[in-house]
Coordinates of C-alpha atoms and ligand atoms in Angstrom, one line a residue:
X473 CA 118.1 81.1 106.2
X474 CA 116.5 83.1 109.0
X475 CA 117.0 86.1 111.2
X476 CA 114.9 86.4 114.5
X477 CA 115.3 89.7 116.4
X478 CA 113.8 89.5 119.3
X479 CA 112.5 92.2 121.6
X480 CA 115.9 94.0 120.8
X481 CA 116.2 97.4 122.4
X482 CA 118.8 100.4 121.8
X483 CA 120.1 103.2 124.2
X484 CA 122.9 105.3 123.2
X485 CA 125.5 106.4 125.8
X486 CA 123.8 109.6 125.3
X487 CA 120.0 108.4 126.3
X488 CA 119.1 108.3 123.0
X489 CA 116.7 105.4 122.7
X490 CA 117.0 104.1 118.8
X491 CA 115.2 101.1 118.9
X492 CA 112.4 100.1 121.8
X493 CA 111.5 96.3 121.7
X494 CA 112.0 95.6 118.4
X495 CA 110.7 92.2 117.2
X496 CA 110.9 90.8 113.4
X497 CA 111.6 87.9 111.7
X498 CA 112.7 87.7 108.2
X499 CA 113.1 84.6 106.0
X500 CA 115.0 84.1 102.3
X501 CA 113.9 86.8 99.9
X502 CA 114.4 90.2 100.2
X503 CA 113.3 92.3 103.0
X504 CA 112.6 96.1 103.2
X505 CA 113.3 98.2 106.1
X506 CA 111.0 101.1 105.4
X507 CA 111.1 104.8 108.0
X508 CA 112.2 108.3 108.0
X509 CA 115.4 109.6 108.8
X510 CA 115.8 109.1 112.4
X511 CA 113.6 105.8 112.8
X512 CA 116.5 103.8 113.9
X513 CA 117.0 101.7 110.6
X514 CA 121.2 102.0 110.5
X515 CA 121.2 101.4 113.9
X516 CA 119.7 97.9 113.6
X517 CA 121.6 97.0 110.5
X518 CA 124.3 98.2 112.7
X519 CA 123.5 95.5 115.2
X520 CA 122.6 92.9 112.8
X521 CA 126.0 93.2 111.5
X522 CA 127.8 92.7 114.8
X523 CA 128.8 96.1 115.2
X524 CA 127.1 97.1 118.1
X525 CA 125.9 95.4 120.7
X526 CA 122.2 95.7 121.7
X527 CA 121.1 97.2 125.1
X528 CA 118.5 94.8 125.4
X529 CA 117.6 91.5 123.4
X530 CA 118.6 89.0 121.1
X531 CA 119.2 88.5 117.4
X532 CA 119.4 84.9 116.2
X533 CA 120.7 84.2 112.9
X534 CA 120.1 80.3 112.2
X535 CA 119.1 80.1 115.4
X536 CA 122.6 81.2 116.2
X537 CA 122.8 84.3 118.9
X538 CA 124.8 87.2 116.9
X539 CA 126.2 88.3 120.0
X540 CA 128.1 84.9 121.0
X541 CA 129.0 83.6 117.8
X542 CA 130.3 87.4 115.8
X543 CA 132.5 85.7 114.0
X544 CA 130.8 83.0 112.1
X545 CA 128.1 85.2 111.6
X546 CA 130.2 87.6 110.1
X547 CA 131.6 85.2 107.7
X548 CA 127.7 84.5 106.5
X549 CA 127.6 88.6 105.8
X550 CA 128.2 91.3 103.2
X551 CA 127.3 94.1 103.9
X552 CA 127.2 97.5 101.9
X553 CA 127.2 100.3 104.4
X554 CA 126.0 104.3 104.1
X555 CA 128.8 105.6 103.7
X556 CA 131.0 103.5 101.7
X557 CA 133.7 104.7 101.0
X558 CA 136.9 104.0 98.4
X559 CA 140.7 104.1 98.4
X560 CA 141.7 106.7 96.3
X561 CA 144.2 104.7 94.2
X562 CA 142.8 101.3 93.3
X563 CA 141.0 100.4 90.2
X564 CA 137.9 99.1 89.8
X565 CA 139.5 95.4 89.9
X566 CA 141.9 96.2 92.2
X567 CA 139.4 97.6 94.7
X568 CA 137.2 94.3 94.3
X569 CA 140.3 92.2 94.3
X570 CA 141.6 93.5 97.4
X571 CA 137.6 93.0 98.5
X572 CA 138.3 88.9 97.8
X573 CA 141.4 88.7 99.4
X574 CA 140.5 90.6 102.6
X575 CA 137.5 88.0 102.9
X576 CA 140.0 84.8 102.0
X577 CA 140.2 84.4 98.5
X578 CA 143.8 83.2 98.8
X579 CA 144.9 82.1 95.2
X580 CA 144.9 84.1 93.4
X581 CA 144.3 82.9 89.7
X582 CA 140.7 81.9 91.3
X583 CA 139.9 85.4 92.7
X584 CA 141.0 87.2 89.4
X585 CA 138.1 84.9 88.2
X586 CA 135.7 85.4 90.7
X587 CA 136.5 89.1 90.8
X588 CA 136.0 89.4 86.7
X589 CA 132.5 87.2 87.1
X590 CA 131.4 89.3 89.8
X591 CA 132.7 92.7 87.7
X592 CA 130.2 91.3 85.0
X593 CA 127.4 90.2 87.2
X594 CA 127.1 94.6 88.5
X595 CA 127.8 95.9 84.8
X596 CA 131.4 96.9 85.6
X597 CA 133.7 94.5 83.6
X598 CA 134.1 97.6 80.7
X599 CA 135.0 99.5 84.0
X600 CA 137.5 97.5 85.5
X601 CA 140.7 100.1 85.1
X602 CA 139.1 103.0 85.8
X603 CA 140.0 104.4 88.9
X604 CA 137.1 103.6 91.6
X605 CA 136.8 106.7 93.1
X606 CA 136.3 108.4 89.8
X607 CA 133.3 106.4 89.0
X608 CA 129.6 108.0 88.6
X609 CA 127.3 108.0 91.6
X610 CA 125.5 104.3 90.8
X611 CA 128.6 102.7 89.6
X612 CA 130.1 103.2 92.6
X613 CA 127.0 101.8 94.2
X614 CA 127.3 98.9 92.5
X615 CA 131.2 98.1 93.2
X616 CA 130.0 98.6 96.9
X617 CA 127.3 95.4 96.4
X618 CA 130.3 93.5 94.5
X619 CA 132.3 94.1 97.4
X620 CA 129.4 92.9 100.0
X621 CA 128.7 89.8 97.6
X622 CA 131.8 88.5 96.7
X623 CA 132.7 86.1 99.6
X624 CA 129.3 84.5 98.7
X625 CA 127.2 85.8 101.5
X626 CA 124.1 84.2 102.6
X627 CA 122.7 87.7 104.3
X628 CA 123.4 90.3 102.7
X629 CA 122.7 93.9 104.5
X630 CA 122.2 97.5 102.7
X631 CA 121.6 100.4 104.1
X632 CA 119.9 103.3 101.8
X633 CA 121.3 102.2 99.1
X634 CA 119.9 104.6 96.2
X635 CA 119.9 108.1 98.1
X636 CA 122.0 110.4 95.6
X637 CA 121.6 108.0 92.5
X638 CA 119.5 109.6 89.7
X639 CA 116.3 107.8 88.5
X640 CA 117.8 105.2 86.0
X641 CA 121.0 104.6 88.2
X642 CA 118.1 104.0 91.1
X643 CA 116.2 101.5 88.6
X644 CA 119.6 99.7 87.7
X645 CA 120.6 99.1 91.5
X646 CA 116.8 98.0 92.7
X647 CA 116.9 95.6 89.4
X648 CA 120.4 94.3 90.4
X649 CA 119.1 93.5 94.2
X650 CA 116.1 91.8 92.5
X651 CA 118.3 89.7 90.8
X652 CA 120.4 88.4 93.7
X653 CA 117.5 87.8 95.7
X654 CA 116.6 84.8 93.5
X655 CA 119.3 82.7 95.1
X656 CA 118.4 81.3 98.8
X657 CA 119.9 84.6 100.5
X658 CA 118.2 87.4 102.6
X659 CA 118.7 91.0 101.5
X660 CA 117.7 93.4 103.8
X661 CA 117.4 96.6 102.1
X662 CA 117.0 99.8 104.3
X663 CA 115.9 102.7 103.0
X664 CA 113.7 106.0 103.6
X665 CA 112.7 106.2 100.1
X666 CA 109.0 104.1 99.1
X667 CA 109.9 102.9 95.9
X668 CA 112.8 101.6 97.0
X669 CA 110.4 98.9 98.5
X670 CA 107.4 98.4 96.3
X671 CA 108.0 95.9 93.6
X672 CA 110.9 94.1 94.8
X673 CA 110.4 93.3 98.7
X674 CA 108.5 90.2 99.7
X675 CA 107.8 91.1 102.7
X676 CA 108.9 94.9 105.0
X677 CA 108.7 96.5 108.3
X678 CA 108.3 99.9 109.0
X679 CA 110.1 101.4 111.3
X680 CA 108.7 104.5 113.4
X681 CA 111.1 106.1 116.4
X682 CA 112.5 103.0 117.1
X683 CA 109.4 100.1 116.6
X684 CA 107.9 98.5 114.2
X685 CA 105.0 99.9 112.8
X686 CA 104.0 98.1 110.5
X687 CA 105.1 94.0 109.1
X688 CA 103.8 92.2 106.8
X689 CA 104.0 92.1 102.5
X690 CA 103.6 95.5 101.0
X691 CA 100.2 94.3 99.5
X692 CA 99.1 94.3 102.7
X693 CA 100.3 97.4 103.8
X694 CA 98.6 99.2 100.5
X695 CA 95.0 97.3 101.7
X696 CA 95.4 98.9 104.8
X697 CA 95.1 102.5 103.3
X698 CA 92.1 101.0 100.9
X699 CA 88.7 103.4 101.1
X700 CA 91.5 106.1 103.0
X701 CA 92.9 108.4 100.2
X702 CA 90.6 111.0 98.3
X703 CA 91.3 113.3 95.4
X704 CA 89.7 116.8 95.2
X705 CA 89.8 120.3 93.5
X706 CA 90.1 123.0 96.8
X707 CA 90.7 126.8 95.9
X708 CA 93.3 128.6 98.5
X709 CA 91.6 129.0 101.6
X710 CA 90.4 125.5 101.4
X711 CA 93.7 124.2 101.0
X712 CA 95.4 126.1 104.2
X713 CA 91.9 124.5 106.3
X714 CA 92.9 120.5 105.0
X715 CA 96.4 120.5 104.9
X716 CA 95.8 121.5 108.8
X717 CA 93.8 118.9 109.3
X718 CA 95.1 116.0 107.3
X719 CA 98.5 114.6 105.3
X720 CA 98.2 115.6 101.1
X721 CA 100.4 113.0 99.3
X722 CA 99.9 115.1 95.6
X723 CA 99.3 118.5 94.5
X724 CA 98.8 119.9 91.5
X725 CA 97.9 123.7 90.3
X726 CA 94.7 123.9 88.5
X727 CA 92.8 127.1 87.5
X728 CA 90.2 126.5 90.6
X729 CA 93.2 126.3 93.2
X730 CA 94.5 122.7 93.8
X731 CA 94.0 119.3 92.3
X732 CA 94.9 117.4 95.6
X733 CA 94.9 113.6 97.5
X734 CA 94.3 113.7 101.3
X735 CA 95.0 111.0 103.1
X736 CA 92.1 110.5 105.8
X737 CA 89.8 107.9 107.3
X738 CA 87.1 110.5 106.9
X739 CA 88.0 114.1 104.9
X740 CA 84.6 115.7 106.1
X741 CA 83.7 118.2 105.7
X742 CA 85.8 118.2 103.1
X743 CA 84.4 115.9 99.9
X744 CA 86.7 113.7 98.0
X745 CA 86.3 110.8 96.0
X746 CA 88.2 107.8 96.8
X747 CA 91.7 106.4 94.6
X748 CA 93.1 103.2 94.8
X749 CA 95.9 103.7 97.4
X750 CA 99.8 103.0 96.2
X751 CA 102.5 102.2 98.5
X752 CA 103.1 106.1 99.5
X753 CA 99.7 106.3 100.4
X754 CA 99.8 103.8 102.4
X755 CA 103.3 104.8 103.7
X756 CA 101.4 108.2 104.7
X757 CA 98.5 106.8 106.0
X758 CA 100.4 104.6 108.0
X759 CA 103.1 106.9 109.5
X760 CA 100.0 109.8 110.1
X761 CA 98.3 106.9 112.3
X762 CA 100.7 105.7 114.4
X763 CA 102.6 109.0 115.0
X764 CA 98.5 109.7 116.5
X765 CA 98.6 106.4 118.0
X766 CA 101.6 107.3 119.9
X767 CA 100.8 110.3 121.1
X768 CA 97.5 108.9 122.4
X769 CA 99.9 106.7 124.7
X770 CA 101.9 109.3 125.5
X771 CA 98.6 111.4 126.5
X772 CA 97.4 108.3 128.2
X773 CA 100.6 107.7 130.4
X774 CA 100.5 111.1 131.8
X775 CA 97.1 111.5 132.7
Ligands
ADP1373 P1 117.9 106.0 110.6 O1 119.0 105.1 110.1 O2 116.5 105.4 110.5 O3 118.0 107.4 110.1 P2 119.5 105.9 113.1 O4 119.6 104.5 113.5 O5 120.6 106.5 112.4 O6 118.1 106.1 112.2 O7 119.1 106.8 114.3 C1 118.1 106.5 115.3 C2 118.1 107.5 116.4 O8 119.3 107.2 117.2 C3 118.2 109.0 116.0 O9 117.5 109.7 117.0 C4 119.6 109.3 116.1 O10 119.8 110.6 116.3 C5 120.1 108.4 117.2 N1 121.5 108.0 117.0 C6 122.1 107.4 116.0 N2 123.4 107.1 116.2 C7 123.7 107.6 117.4 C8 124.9 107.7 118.2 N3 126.0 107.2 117.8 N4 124.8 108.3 119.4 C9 123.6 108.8 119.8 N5 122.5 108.8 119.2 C10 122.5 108.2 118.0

């Protein structure tokens, strides 16, 4: 399986330009789509889900073009948007049910047992009368990926998938994914929250107004930032001067002032002494330099 998007590009009606020559490609495994709010992650989900058309490029799914062949490629999909949302009378089992029948589980002794297998694969089987739309926060997250997997998708698409889940429902879900991905299907898993990404994505983008910033595993990503974060005690004034100057990723009140880690090819004159970057770090560091990269374009084109 494999998705090539090639030098896609994005205008909304309005002018907006959400993606600008967007090129990836992503193989079996799962994939994270890493960028703040605004980056233009839902709107290439949007696309790669054959909801809306590109302005400019192509995306190739099997070497198949998404934008002549919609409805096969929709049949290889399940996809688990934003906002999902439920009908307010179905159960649990109902809601999936209807789910298997809508994608063309006809017979329907088989769906009731694909429907109960898949109920057990999320952790919902003890929740199967209970009214969907009364479920908790993560359980509803998870009938959403039940509904996306349950006509056996071999690319399966999810967009933020843990904002408003608390810590363990956010563990549960990111475990659950994990799982999945062990079967020869791409998961695409976009999201604007770091840890989202670390352990379980083979490989990510990051996504920056529109273009990629950043591809590649997220150990290499974290290597980029190595020798670039610093940790040091600054009293008050000292703190106003550096977080002018440079992106803190931690604070912490200590009797001096602040126990604090800058994220900075060089902190002078400010001294620090270096820690082993994380994935934020390098998320920071990252962001911080191409956000200067592109103004240095910007700067460039108008002189
Ligand atoms: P993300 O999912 O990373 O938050 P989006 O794809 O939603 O990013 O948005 C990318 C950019 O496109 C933003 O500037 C957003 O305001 C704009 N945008 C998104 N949807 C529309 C739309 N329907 N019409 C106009 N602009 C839009």
């Amino acid at each position: 399986m494999r998705i090539e998007i090639q030098n896609l590009s994005k205008r909304y009606p309005n002018g907006n330009k959400a993606l600008d020559s967007v090129n990836l490609t992503i193989d079996s495994g799962m994939f994270g789509l890493l960028g703040p709010n605004g980056a233009g992650k839902s709107t290439l989900m949007r696309i790669l889900v054959t909801l809306l058309e590109p302005s400019e490029g192509m995306v190739l799914v099997d070497g198949l073009d998404a934008s002549k062949h919609r409805q096969e490629i929709r049949k290889m999909l399940g996809y688990l948007p934003q906002d999902f949302r439920f009908f307010s009378n179905l159960t649990t089992f109902e809601f999936l049910d209807y789910g298997a029948r809508l994608s063309g589980m006809k017979d329907s002794k088989t769906r009731k047992n694909a429907v109960g297998k898949m109920l057990e694969t999320v952790g919902l089987y003890e929740a199967r009368d209970r009214k969907a739309n009364k479920l908790s926060g993560g359980m509803k997250r998870r009938l959403g990926i039940a509904q996306a997997l349950i006509n056996d998708p071999k690319i399966i698409i999810v967009d933020e998938p843990t904002t408003g889940l608390d810590p363990e429902e956010r563990i549960r879900f990111r475990n659950l994914l994990s799982t999945i991905s062990a079967n020869d299907v791409i998961i695409i898993l976009s999201t604007h929250i770091v840890a989202d990404i670390s352990s379980t994505c083979r490989n990510m983008a990051l996504l920056s107004n529109g273009k990629v910033a950043f591809n590649g595993s997220p150990e290499d990503l974290v290597s980029s930032s190595n020798g670039k974060i610093w940790k040091m005690t600054v009293n008050n004034d000292e703190m106003d001067r550096i977080s002018a100057l440079f992106p803190i990723t931690t604070t912490i009140p200590v009797d001096e002032g602040w126990e604090i880690e800058v994220v900075a090819d060089d902190p002078s004159p400010f001294k620090g002494l270096p820690v082993e970057p994380n994935l934020e770090h390098a998320y920071v560091y990252f962001m911080d330099k191409y956000a200067q990269k592109n103004i240095e374009v910007i700067i460039d084109q108008e002189d």
